[in-house]
């Protein structure tokens, strides 16, 4: 027995509004969303390539311990600073903030091959 899909319920300021479900194709037809989606896809792909590249560099410089340190440096700042940074980030234009952050992250990643130092990798990992 199939159940009819119920419209999503959205509650805003104590009022209920029902919106029909939106398909992925509908979203991808929206040019603004498509540009945002493509930019986020490229950014995420770059992030993961960066994680792998930094891990490979750390392995070459300090072995498994270096990889562990770099991965810890990558994750720890998000836990410690993330909630506070989110409050400040909400006060600024999201588009400018995202573009600026992507430019800074690209600069950091492109600088990695020029510095053969585990300390530099740790700093870059923490900033990413």
CSV table of N, CA and C in Angstrom, one decimal, residues 2-125:
chain,number,residue,atom,x,y,z
A,2,UNK,N,0.7,2.1,-1.0
A,2,UNK,CA,1.5,3.3,-1.0
A,2,UNK,C,0.7,4.5,-0.4
A,3,UNK,N,1.5,5.3,0.3
A,3,UNK,CA,0.9,6.5,0.9
A,3,UNK,C,1.1,7.7,0.1
A,4,UNK,N,0.2,8.5,-0.1
A,4,UNK,CA,0.4,9.7,-0.8
A,4,UNK,C,1.3,10.6,0.0
A,5,UNK,N,2.2,11.3,-0.7
A,5,UNK,CA,3.2,12.1,0.0
A,5,UNK,C,2.5,13.4,0.5
A,6,UNK,N,2.6,13.6,1.8
A,6,UNK,CA,2.0,14.8,2.3
A,6,UNK,C,2.8,16.0,2.1
A,7,UNK,N,2.2,17.2,1.8
A,7,UNK,CA,3.0,18.4,1.6
A,7,UNK,C,3.8,18.7,2.9
A,8,UNK,N,4.9,19.3,2.7
A,8,UNK,CA,5.7,19.7,3.9
A,8,UNK,C,5.0,20.8,4.7
A,9,UNK,N,5.2,20.7,6.0
A,9,UNK,CA,4.6,21.7,6.9
A,9,UNK,C,5.7,22.7,7.3
A,10,UNK,N,5.5,23.9,7.1
A,10,UNK,CA,6.5,24.9,7.5
A,10,UNK,C,5.8,25.9,8.5
A,11,UNK,N,6.4,26.0,9.7
A,11,UNK,CA,5.8,26.9,10.7
A,11,UNK,C,6.7,28.2,10.8
A,12,UNK,N,6.1,29.3,10.5
A,12,UNK,CA,6.8,30.6,10.6
A,12,UNK,C,5.9,31.5,11.4
A,13,UNK,N,6.5,32.0,12.5
A,13,UNK,CA,5.9,33.0,13.3
A,13,UNK,C,4.5,32.5,13.8
A,14,UNK,N,4.5,31.2,14.2
A,14,UNK,CA,3.3,30.7,14.7
A,14,UNK,C,2.2,30.3,13.7
A,15,UNK,N,2.4,30.6,12.4
A,15,UNK,CA,1.4,30.2,11.4
A,15,UNK,C,2.0,29.0,10.6
A,16,UNK,N,1.0,28.2,10.2
A,16,UNK,CA,1.4,27.0,9.4
A,16,UNK,C,1.2,27.3,7.9
A,17,UNK,N,2.1,26.9,7.1
A,17,UNK,CA,2.0,27.0,5.7
A,17,UNK,C,2.4,25.7,5.1
A,18,UNK,N,1.6,25.2,4.1
A,18,UNK,CA,1.9,23.9,3.4
A,18,UNK,C,2.5,24.2,2.1
A,19,UNK,N,3.6,23.6,1.8
A,19,UNK,CA,4.3,23.8,0.5
A,19,UNK,C,4.4,22.4,-0.1
A,20,UNK,N,4.1,22.3,-1.4
A,20,UNK,CA,4.3,21.0,-2.1
A,20,UNK,C,5.8,20.6,-2.1
A,21,UNK,N,6.1,19.3,-2.1
A,21,UNK,CA,7.5,18.9,-2.2
A,21,UNK,C,8.2,19.4,-3.5
A,22,UNK,N,9.5,19.7,-3.4
A,22,UNK,CA,10.2,20.2,-4.6
A,22,UNK,C,11.1,19.1,-5.0
A,23,UNK,N,11.1,18.8,-6.3
A,23,UNK,CA,12.0,17.8,-6.9
A,23,UNK,C,13.4,18.4,-7.1
A,24,UNK,N,14.3,17.5,-7.3
A,24,UNK,CA,15.7,17.9,-7.6
A,24,UNK,C,15.7,18.6,-8.9
A,25,UNK,N,15.0,18.1,-9.9
A,25,UNK,CA,15.0,18.7,-11.2
A,25,UNK,C,14.4,20.1,-11.2
A,26,UNK,N,13.4,20.4,-10.3
A,26,UNK,CA,12.9,21.7,-10.2
A,26,UNK,C,14.0,22.7,-9.7
A,27,UNK,N,14.7,22.2,-8.7
A,27,UNK,CA,15.8,23.0,-8.1
A,27,UNK,C,16.9,23.3,-9.2
A,28,UNK,N,17.3,22.3,-9.9
A,28,UNK,CA,18.3,22.4,-10.9
A,28,UNK,C,17.9,23.3,-12.1
A,29,UNK,N,16.6,23.5,-12.3
A,29,UNK,CA,16.2,24.4,-13.3
A,29,UNK,C,16.3,25.9,-12.9
A,30,UNK,N,16.4,26.1,-11.6
A,30,UNK,CA,16.6,27.5,-11.0
A,30,UNK,C,18.0,27.9,-11.2
A,31,UNK,N,18.3,28.9,-12.0
A,31,UNK,CA,19.7,29.3,-12.3
A,31,UNK,C,20.4,29.7,-11.1
A,32,UNK,N,19.8,30.4,-10.2
A,32,UNK,CA,20.5,30.9,-9.0
A,32,UNK,C,20.9,29.7,-8.2
A,33,UNK,N,20.0,28.7,-8.0
A,33,UNK,CA,20.4,27.5,-7.2
A,33,UNK,C,21.5,26.7,-7.9
A,34,UNK,N,21.4,26.6,-9.3
A,34,UNK,CA,22.3,25.8,-10.0
A,34,UNK,C,23.7,26.4,-9.9
A,35,UNK,N,23.8,27.7,-10.0
A,35,UNK,CA,25.1,28.4,-9.8
A,35,UNK,C,25.7,28.1,-8.4
A,36,UNK,N,24.8,28.2,-7.4
A,36,UNK,CA,25.2,28.0,-6.0
A,36,UNK,C,25.7,26.5,-5.8
A,37,UNK,N,24.9,25.6,-6.4
A,37,UNK,CA,25.2,24.2,-6.3
A,37,UNK,C,26.5,23.8,-7.0
A,38,UNK,N,26.7,24.4,-8.2
A,38,UNK,CA,28.0,24.2,-8.9
A,38,UNK,C,29.2,24.7,-8.1
A,39,UNK,N,29.0,25.9,-7.6
A,39,UNK,CA,30.1,26.5,-6.8
A,39,UNK,C,30.4,25.7,-5.5
A,40,UNK,N,29.4,25.2,-4.9
A,40,UNK,CA,29.6,24.4,-3.7
A,40,UNK,C,30.2,23.0,-4.0
A,41,UNK,N,29.8,22.5,-5.2
A,41,UNK,CA,30.4,21.2,-5.6
A,41,UNK,C,31.9,21.4,-5.9
A,42,UNK,N,32.3,22.4,-6.6
A,42,UNK,CA,33.7,22.6,-6.9
A,42,UNK,C,34.5,22.9,-5.6
A,43,UNK,N,33.9,23.7,-4.7
A,43,UNK,CA,34.5,24.0,-3.4
A,43,UNK,C,34.7,22.7,-2.6
A,44,UNK,N,33.7,21.9,-2.5
A,44,UNK,CA,33.8,20.6,-1.8
A,44,UNK,C,34.8,19.7,-2.4
A,45,UNK,N,34.8,19.6,-3.7
A,45,UNK,CA,35.8,18.8,-4.4
A,45,UNK,C,37.2,19.3,-4.1
A,46,UNK,N,37.4,20.6,-4.1
A,46,UNK,CA,38.7,21.1,-3.8
A,46,UNK,C,39.1,20.8,-2.3
A,47,UNK,N,38.1,20.9,-1.4
A,47,UNK,CA,38.4,20.6,0.0
A,47,UNK,C,39.0,19.2,0.1
A,48,UNK,N,38.3,18.2,-0.5
A,48,UNK,CA,38.7,16.8,-0.3
A,48,UNK,C,40.0,16.6,-1.0
A,49,UNK,N,40.3,17.2,-2.2
A,49,UNK,CA,41.6,17.0,-2.8
A,49,UNK,C,42.7,17.6,-1.9
A,50,UNK,N,42.3,18.7,-1.3
A,50,UNK,CA,43.3,19.4,-0.3
A,50,UNK,C,43.6,18.5,0.9
A,51,UNK,N,42.5,17.9,1.4
A,51,UNK,CA,42.7,17.0,2.5
A,51,UNK,C,43.7,15.8,2.2
A,52,UNK,N,43.5,15.2,1.0
A,52,UNK,CA,44.3,14.1,0.6
A,52,UNK,C,45.7,14.6,0.3
A,53,UNK,N,45.9,15.8,-0.4
A,53,UNK,CA,47.2,16.3,-0.7
A,53,UNK,C,48.0,16.6,0.6
A,54,UNK,N,47.3,17.2,1.6
A,54,UNK,CA,48.0,17.6,2.8
A,54,UNK,C,48.4,16.3,3.6
A,55,UNK,N,47.5,15.3,3.6
A,55,UNK,CA,47.8,14.0,4.2
A,55,UNK,C,49.0,13.3,3.6
A,56,UNK,N,49.1,13.4,2.2
A,56,UNK,CA,50.2,12.8,1.5
A,56,UNK,C,51.5,13.5,1.9
A,57,UNK,N,51.5,14.9,1.9
A,57,UNK,CA,52.7,15.6,2.3
A,57,UNK,C,53.1,15.3,3.7
A,58,UNK,N,52.1,15.3,4.6
A,58,UNK,CA,52.4,15.0,6.0
A,58,UNK,C,53.0,13.6,6.1
A,59,UNK,N,52.5,12.6,5.4
A,59,UNK,CA,53.1,11.3,5.4
A,59,UNK,C,54.5,11.3,5.0
A,60,UNK,N,54.8,12.0,4.0
A,60,UNK,CA,56.2,12.1,3.5
A,60,UNK,C,57.1,12.8,4.5
A,61,UNK,N,56.6,13.8,5.2
A,61,UNK,CA,57.4,14.6,6.1
A,61,UNK,C,57.6,13.9,7.5
A,62,UNK,N,56.5,13.3,8.0
A,62,UNK,CA,56.6,12.8,9.4
A,62,UNK,C,56.0,11.4,9.6
A,63,UNK,N,55.6,10.7,8.5
A,63,UNK,CA,55.0,9.4,8.7
A,63,UNK,C,53.6,9.5,9.2
A,64,UNK,N,53.1,8.4,9.8
A,64,UNK,CA,51.8,8.3,10.3
A,64,UNK,C,51.4,9.3,11.3
A,65,UNK,N,52.4,9.6,12.2
A,65,UNK,CA,52.2,10.6,13.2
A,65,UNK,C,51.9,12.0,12.6
A,66,UNK,N,52.5,12.3,11.5
A,66,UNK,CA,52.3,13.6,10.8
A,66,UNK,C,50.9,13.6,10.3
A,67,UNK,N,50.4,12.5,9.7
A,67,UNK,CA,49.1,12.5,9.2
A,67,UNK,C,48.1,12.6,10.3
A,68,UNK,N,48.3,12.0,11.4
A,68,UNK,CA,47.4,12.1,12.6
A,68,UNK,C,47.3,13.5,13.1
A,69,UNK,N,48.5,14.2,13.2
A,69,UNK,CA,48.5,15.6,13.7
A,69,UNK,C,47.8,16.5,12.7
A,70,UNK,N,48.0,16.3,11.4
A,70,UNK,CA,47.4,17.2,10.4
A,70,UNK,C,45.9,17.0,10.4
A,71,UNK,N,45.4,15.8,10.5
A,71,UNK,CA,44.0,15.5,10.6
A,71,UNK,C,43.3,16.1,11.9
A,72,UNK,N,44.1,16.0,13.0
A,72,UNK,CA,43.6,16.6,14.2
A,72,UNK,C,43.5,18.1,14.1
A,73,UNK,N,44.6,18.7,13.5
A,73,UNK,CA,44.6,20.1,13.3
A,73,UNK,C,43.5,20.6,12.3
A,74,UNK,N,43.0,19.7,11.5
A,74,UNK,CA,42.0,20.0,10.5
A,74,UNK,C,40.6,20.0,11.2
A,75,UNK,N,40.4,19.1,12.1
A,75,UNK,CA,39.1,18.9,12.8
A,75,UNK,C,38.9,19.8,14.0
A,76,UNK,N,39.9,19.9,14.9
A,76,UNK,CA,39.8,20.5,16.2
A,76,UNK,C,39.3,21.9,16.1
A,77,UNK,N,39.8,22.8,15.3
A,77,UNK,CA,39.3,24.2,15.3
A,77,UNK,C,37.8,24.3,15.0
A,78,UNK,N,37.2,23.4,14.2
A,78,UNK,CA,35.8,23.4,14.0
A,78,UNK,C,35.0,23.2,15.3
A,79,UNK,N,35.5,22.3,16.1
A,79,UNK,CA,34.8,22.0,17.4
A,79,UNK,C,35.0,23.1,18.3
A,80,UNK,N,36.2,23.7,18.4
A,80,UNK,CA,36.4,24.7,19.4
A,80,UNK,C,35.9,26.1,19.0
A,81,UNK,N,36.1,26.5,17.7
A,81,UNK,CA,35.7,27.8,17.3
A,81,UNK,C,34.4,27.9,16.5
A,82,UNK,N,34.0,26.8,15.9
A,82,UNK,CA,32.8,26.8,15.1
A,82,UNK,C,31.6,27.4,15.6
A,83,UNK,N,31.2,27.1,16.8
A,83,UNK,CA,29.9,27.7,17.3
A,83,UNK,C,30.1,29.3,17.5
A,84,UNK,N,31.2,29.7,17.9
A,84,UNK,CA,31.4,31.2,18.1
A,84,UNK,C,31.5,31.8,16.7
A,85,UNK,N,32.3,31.2,15.8
A,85,UNK,CA,32.5,31.8,14.4
A,85,UNK,C,31.1,31.9,13.7
A,86,UNK,N,30.2,30.9,13.9
A,86,UNK,CA,28.9,30.9,13.3
A,86,UNK,C,28.1,32.2,13.7
A,87,UNK,N,28.2,32.6,14.9
A,87,UNK,CA,27.5,33.8,15.4
A,87,UNK,C,28.0,35.0,14.7
A,88,UNK,N,29.3,35.1,14.5
A,88,UNK,CA,29.9,36.3,13.8
A,88,UNK,C,29.6,36.2,12.3
A,89,UNK,N,29.6,35.0,11.7
A,89,UNK,CA,29.4,34.9,10.3
A,89,UNK,C,28.0,35.2,9.9
A,90,UNK,N,27.0,35.0,10.8
A,90,UNK,CA,25.6,35.4,10.6
A,90,UNK,C,25.4,36.9,10.4
A,91,UNK,N,26.4,37.7,10.8
A,91,UNK,CA,26.2,39.1,10.8
A,91,UNK,C,26.7,39.7,9.5
A,92,UNK,N,27.3,38.9,8.6
A,92,UNK,CA,27.8,39.4,7.3
A,92,UNK,C,27.1,38.8,6.1
A,93,UNK,N,27.3,39.4,5.0
A,93,UNK,CA,26.7,38.9,3.7
A,93,UNK,C,27.3,37.6,3.4
A,94,UNK,N,26.4,36.6,3.3
A,94,UNK,CA,26.8,35.2,3.2
A,94,UNK,C,27.6,35.0,1.9
A,95,UNK,N,27.1,35.6,0.8
A,95,UNK,CA,27.8,35.4,-0.5
A,95,UNK,C,29.2,35.9,-0.4
A,96,UNK,N,29.4,37.1,0.1
A,96,UNK,CA,30.8,37.7,0.1
A,96,UNK,C,31.7,36.8,1.1
A,97,UNK,N,31.1,36.4,2.2
A,97,UNK,CA,31.8,35.6,3.1
A,97,UNK,C,32.3,34.2,2.5
A,98,UNK,N,31.4,33.6,1.8
A,98,UNK,CA,31.7,32.3,1.2
A,98,UNK,C,32.8,32.5,0.1
A,99,UNK,N,32.6,33.5,-0.8
A,99,UNK,CA,33.6,33.7,-1.8
A,99,UNK,C,34.9,34.1,-1.2
A,100,UNK,N,35.0,35.0,-0.2
A,100,UNK,CA,36.2,35.3,0.4
A,100,UNK,C,36.9,34.1,1.1
A,101,UNK,N,36.1,33.3,1.8
A,101,UNK,CA,36.7,32.1,2.4
A,101,UNK,C,37.2,31.1,1.4
A,102,UNK,N,36.5,31.0,0.2
A,102,UNK,CA,37.0,30.1,-0.8
A,102,UNK,C,38.3,30.6,-1.4
A,103,UNK,N,38.5,31.9,-1.6
A,103,UNK,CA,39.7,32.5,-2.1
A,103,UNK,C,40.9,32.3,-1.2
A,104,UNK,N,40.6,32.5,0.1
A,104,UNK,CA,41.7,32.3,1.1
A,104,UNK,C,42.1,30.8,1.2
A,105,UNK,N,41.1,29.9,1.2
A,105,UNK,CA,41.4,28.5,1.2
A,105,UNK,C,42.2,28.1,0.0
A,106,UNK,N,41.8,28.6,-1.2
A,106,UNK,CA,42.6,28.3,-2.4
A,106,UNK,C,44.0,28.8,-2.3
A,107,UNK,N,44.2,30.0,-1.8
A,107,UNK,CA,45.6,30.5,-1.6
A,107,UNK,C,46.4,29.6,-0.7
A,108,UNK,N,45.8,29.2,0.4
A,108,UNK,CA,46.5,28.3,1.4
A,108,UNK,C,46.8,27.0,0.8
A,109,UNK,N,45.9,26.4,0.0
A,109,UNK,CA,46.2,25.1,-0.6
A,109,UNK,C,47.3,25.2,-1.6
A,110,UNK,N,47.2,26.3,-2.5
A,110,UNK,CA,48.3,26.4,-3.5
A,110,UNK,C,49.6,26.7,-2.9
A,111,UNK,N,49.7,27.2,-1.7
A,111,UNK,CA,51.0,27.5,-1.0
A,111,UNK,C,51.6,26.3,-0.4
A,112,UNK,N,50.9,25.2,-0.2
A,112,UNK,CA,51.4,24.1,0.5
A,112,UNK,C,52.7,23.5,-0.2
A,113,UNK,N,52.8,23.3,-1.5
A,113,UNK,CA,54.0,22.7,-2.1
A,113,UNK,C,55.2,23.5,-1.9
A,114,UNK,N,55.1,24.8,-1.6
A,114,UNK,CA,56.3,25.7,-1.5
A,114,UNK,C,56.9,25.7,-0.1
A,115,UNK,N,56.3,25.0,0.9
A,115,UNK,CA,56.8,25.0,2.2
A,115,UNK,C,56.9,23.5,2.7
A,116,UNK,N,58.0,23.0,2.8
A,116,UNK,CA,58.2,21.6,3.3
A,116,UNK,C,58.4,21.6,4.8
A,117,UNK,N,57.3,21.9,5.5
A,117,UNK,CA,57.4,21.9,6.9
A,117,UNK,C,56.1,21.3,7.5
A,118,UNK,N,56.2,20.4,8.5
A,118,UNK,CA,55.0,19.9,9.1
A,118,UNK,C,54.3,21.0,9.9
A,119,UNK,N,55.0,21.9,10.5
A,119,UNK,CA,54.4,23.0,11.2
A,119,UNK,C,53.5,23.8,10.2
A,120,UNK,N,54.0,24.1,9.0
A,120,UNK,CA,53.2,24.9,8.1
A,120,UNK,C,52.0,24.1,7.7
A,121,UNK,N,52.1,22.8,7.5
A,121,UNK,CA,50.9,21.9,7.2
A,121,UNK,C,49.9,22.0,8.3
A,122,UNK,N,50.4,22.0,9.6
A,122,UNK,CA,49.5,22.0,10.7
A,122,UNK,C,48.7,23.4,10.7
A,123,UNK,N,49.4,24.4,10.5
A,123,UNK,CA,48.8,25.8,10.4
A,123,UNK,C,47.8,25.8,9.3
A,124,UNK,N,48.1,25.4,8.1
A,124,UNK,CA,47.2,25.4,7.0
A,124,UNK,C,46.0,24.5,7.3
A,125,UNK,N,46.2,23.4,7.8
A,125,UNK,CA,45.1,22.5,8.2
A,125,UNK,C,44.2,23.1,9.2
